[in-house]
Amino acid sequence: MSSLDDRRDVREGYRNGGATVKGLIQKVHPPQRSLNDSLEGEIQAFLIDEDQLHTYDDLTKVNPVTPATVLKCLQGRYSMKVFYTHAGCTLVALNPFQSIPDLYSLDVMKEYHYARQPQEFKPHIFIVAEEAYRNVRGQLEPVNQSLVVSGESGAGKTWTSRCLMKYYVTVASVSSVVKSQDTVERIERRVLDSNPVMEAFGNACTLRNNNSSRFGKYIQLQLDRCQLLVGATVQTYLLEKTRVACQPANERNFHIFYQMMRGATDEQRKEWKMSHDQSFVWLPNSEKTIEEDCFHETVKAMVHLGINAERQGEIFRILAGILQLGNVSFSSSADESQPCHLDAKSKDFLQRAAELLCVPTEELQTCLRVRTLKAGKQSVLKPCSQADCSVRRDCLAKVIYAQLFEWLVTFINNSVCADKSTWCNFIGILDVYGFECFQTNNLEQLCINYANEKLQQHFVAHYLRAQQEEYVSEGLQWSFVKYQDNQSCLDLLEGSPISVFSLLNEESHLNRASDAKTFRVRLEKELCDNANISWDKFSKVPHFTVAHYAGKVGYQIEGMAEKNKDPVPPELISLLQKSNNQLLHQIFKDNETESQIKKGPGKTTVVSKFKNSLETLMKILHSTTPHYTRCIKPNPECKPLTFKKEEVIIQLEACGIVETIHISAAGFPIRIPFQSFLQRYTLIAKHINSGGHSVVLDLEADTCPQRHVEKILGVALKHRRLSEERSTLVHCGRTKVFLTQVMLDLLEDQRKKILSHCAFTIQCCWLRYQRRRRHTHRQSATLIQAAVRSWLVRNRVRRWNRAAGVIQSTWRKWRSLLKSLAEAELDDAKDLVEEDAPALNPVVRERGSVQLSIIPEPVAVRGWPMGLALASAPSMTVSLTATGFQKMISVIASLNLPSRRGEYQVKTNQYTEELASIRAQPKGSIKLHCQRSPLLYADRQPDLKSDVTGFNEILLEKTL
């Protein structure tokens, strides 16, 4: 690479005018007589090593920069299947004409999106997309971005636009908010599904491209404050509706018609009145199969966009009706006062069309064959000629299809567009028809090429001319690089007061039929001084030739004025407004459509409408930061991996690639005003450490913004030890800073590191604060918990002490009571007689007492334990009724008391033994006091087969 750098130093002085900047490496001027020989020698030396040509990923590294060296590099990279190459501020994309799946995979998207410096990767369309996306994230003015994809028809613009949309849908829709994830997925799908629907209805197979866009579109991807995709809008420009009724030789109609023919089911064919063996005049080359003929993908996309099955049925019936109209043919009538005739087949086709369009057959036939003329307040019916009938038929088909396409675009916008309050920035993707030149070119090709001229002028004005003029105005020493300016061609087409468009509009506004020869004479008379237009005086067909930036194109004048008028008979509109097809009725009931129809000769022409829409587009592009992608078509036959030098070199020269490389190599593509630069990069001078000490710059004390910028740049370059290369990296003008991409990356990298360090410092302080706060809270919680636990323990101990005192007191009382009861029970029975016993209730005396032999009066048993009662008398008579008290007595009676020293004996319950059964049934509560539990003497498991004695026998005798 050192040899290349040496040669580059030498060629700086003579490369296309020697475009240099003050402070660059000194130019070495060889003798003037050997200049051309030296240049040729360098070219030959550069081209010798062809094996290394594919390694030049940026054409600014080519030395010397000539069309031959650029062409050789592109050819070498194309042969190595490398299809993207940087050319300064633009990206050159060569169409491989074959599928390269790994080149656009999801992993490749993530690789470029998460890279710190995507420019260090291989050239790719994703680099352009990521650069625009990062500009939005960085809020660099102007924040809104535009990606301009240009090139010839078949160069790959549609595919490139599709890749850009897929990239943004992938990287700009990753949301961490769970509640919005469903919404994000819905937006993603609808934005992507808008492509196949619009391509099906707006693209067609032409001689130069199987999927040629027959309309222009500018897609705005709407981003919120977090740079997430929230919606999109589509603006369309000049649909080639004439293709519906008139297809050029060896070309096809719009894709949707062929998709219906190939993908419809038998039931759908029956509904659409399309048999398998039926052919249509407006579907030429239907035997040709291309990749875009996929009906099911279109239907699936329509479903995702929200077009239900009923609405789809209405759309397809309208399209089928248009095809049936194309088969209707007219034959002249012998009597001019009578309408044209229709044969049997044409009548059948007309009836099918009327049924599919849901309009009366007779009214449709009348509208196509009879013209309504107004004379004052009266209407006069005049039969149309055969040619006029065909024109009215074609006009009906074109207006239906054009209005259906507009409705479809409006529906898509309503489906994917976000509310204005939810988005703040956008990234626009411009995909327009490429430059066209056919054997027969008319108004459509003139408008298409005019649009390409406007885009080329935007590139010239924004980059080739504006940058160089700005270098000079800002005080940079700059030698202008010559470039091809197409302003004169635009003046020819749209200039004021006289231009091709103004003359065409005047011809269209005349209330008479246009004459091609007369119009040609007027063009030649009015525009003879313009060098960009010429005429072939020996040609029998009236035409004119325009020298476009991409080459000369001849335009046929015949029929151009009529197409510019775009007349629609009012009776046709009235007929369609009466249609029973709800969609067709809705489309044509719009008041705006009626007003345009009623304007008559003074209505807006096609050229005026298209020119106004382009002006609006140019205003949007001028208010955004543009990113250019030049698509190159390697060969006209669309053969895979075939590179034809003649085809490529014409496109390179036409779009100014070589001049772009010269300016990019010697200039500064990034220009930032001082105020914006200081606002963004002042922190670099305030936070960068040099030798362990902070660099403190008193920027506020200096009132000159240029000196502020110089100090900041000095600190940044000194920190990076690149001050010896400063003149090649950055230059301070009078009001702006001019930077190369390397210098911008350096500043952004330092700024990012400083912000990361500041964020890290803030995080550390915040974490330290949180930890201290948590520690303080933990200590406080510990103290509170300890205090609460001690209070609870003290409280519990107090309760325990009180409970213990109560238990002790109760226990002492109980012991005292037991002691007193025991002493009372040990007293002799005679003492009981002496006591003044309270008078007993007669019932108690009768039922609640026992008769002792030694005591004449019954004695209450409530104060006597059974053991003591039995021990104190040899015989006892107890009369108690068996109730709850009996159960207790039964338990006691089950005691098998052993005889104690023969003092008493328990015998069986028999009268002969002088012991009666317990019969008494006491009332009220009865208490038995025993010194020992009776259960200690109970026979808890008596055996019925063994001898049962004692109270057990009494219990068993009375209870079993």
CSV table of N, CA and C in Angstrom, one decimal, residues 34 41 317 567 675 755 815 936:
chain,number,residue,atom,x,y,z
A,34,SER,N,5.5,15.6,-20.3
A,34,SER,CA,5.3,14.2,-20.1
A,34,SER,C,4.1,13.9,-19.2
A,41,GLY,N,1.1,5.8,-18.0
A,41,GLY,CA,2.0,4.9,-17.3
A,41,GLY,C,1.4,4.4,-16.0
A,317,ARG,N,-63.1,-8.9,-8.7
A,317,ARG,CA,-64.1,-8.9,-9.7
A,317,ARG,C,-64.0,-7.6,-10.6
A,567,PRO,N,-58.5,12.7,-20.9
A,567,PRO,CA,-59.9,13.0,-20.8
A,567,PRO,C,-60.7,11.8,-20.3
A,675,GLN,N,-21.7,26.3,15.8
A,675,GLN,CA,-22.6,26.2,17.0
A,675,GLN,C,-23.0,24.7,17.3
A,755,LEU,N,-19.0,10.0,27.3
A,755,LEU,CA,-20.3,9.8,27.8
A,755,LEU,C,-20.5,8.5,28.6
A,815,ARG,N,-55.4,-26.8,97.2
A,815,ARG,CA,-54.8,-27.7,98.1
A,815,ARG,C,-55.5,-27.5,99.5
A,936,LEU,N,-59.0,-46.1,89.0
A,936,LEU,CA,-57.9,-46.9,89.3
A,936,LEU,C,-58.4,-48.3,89.7
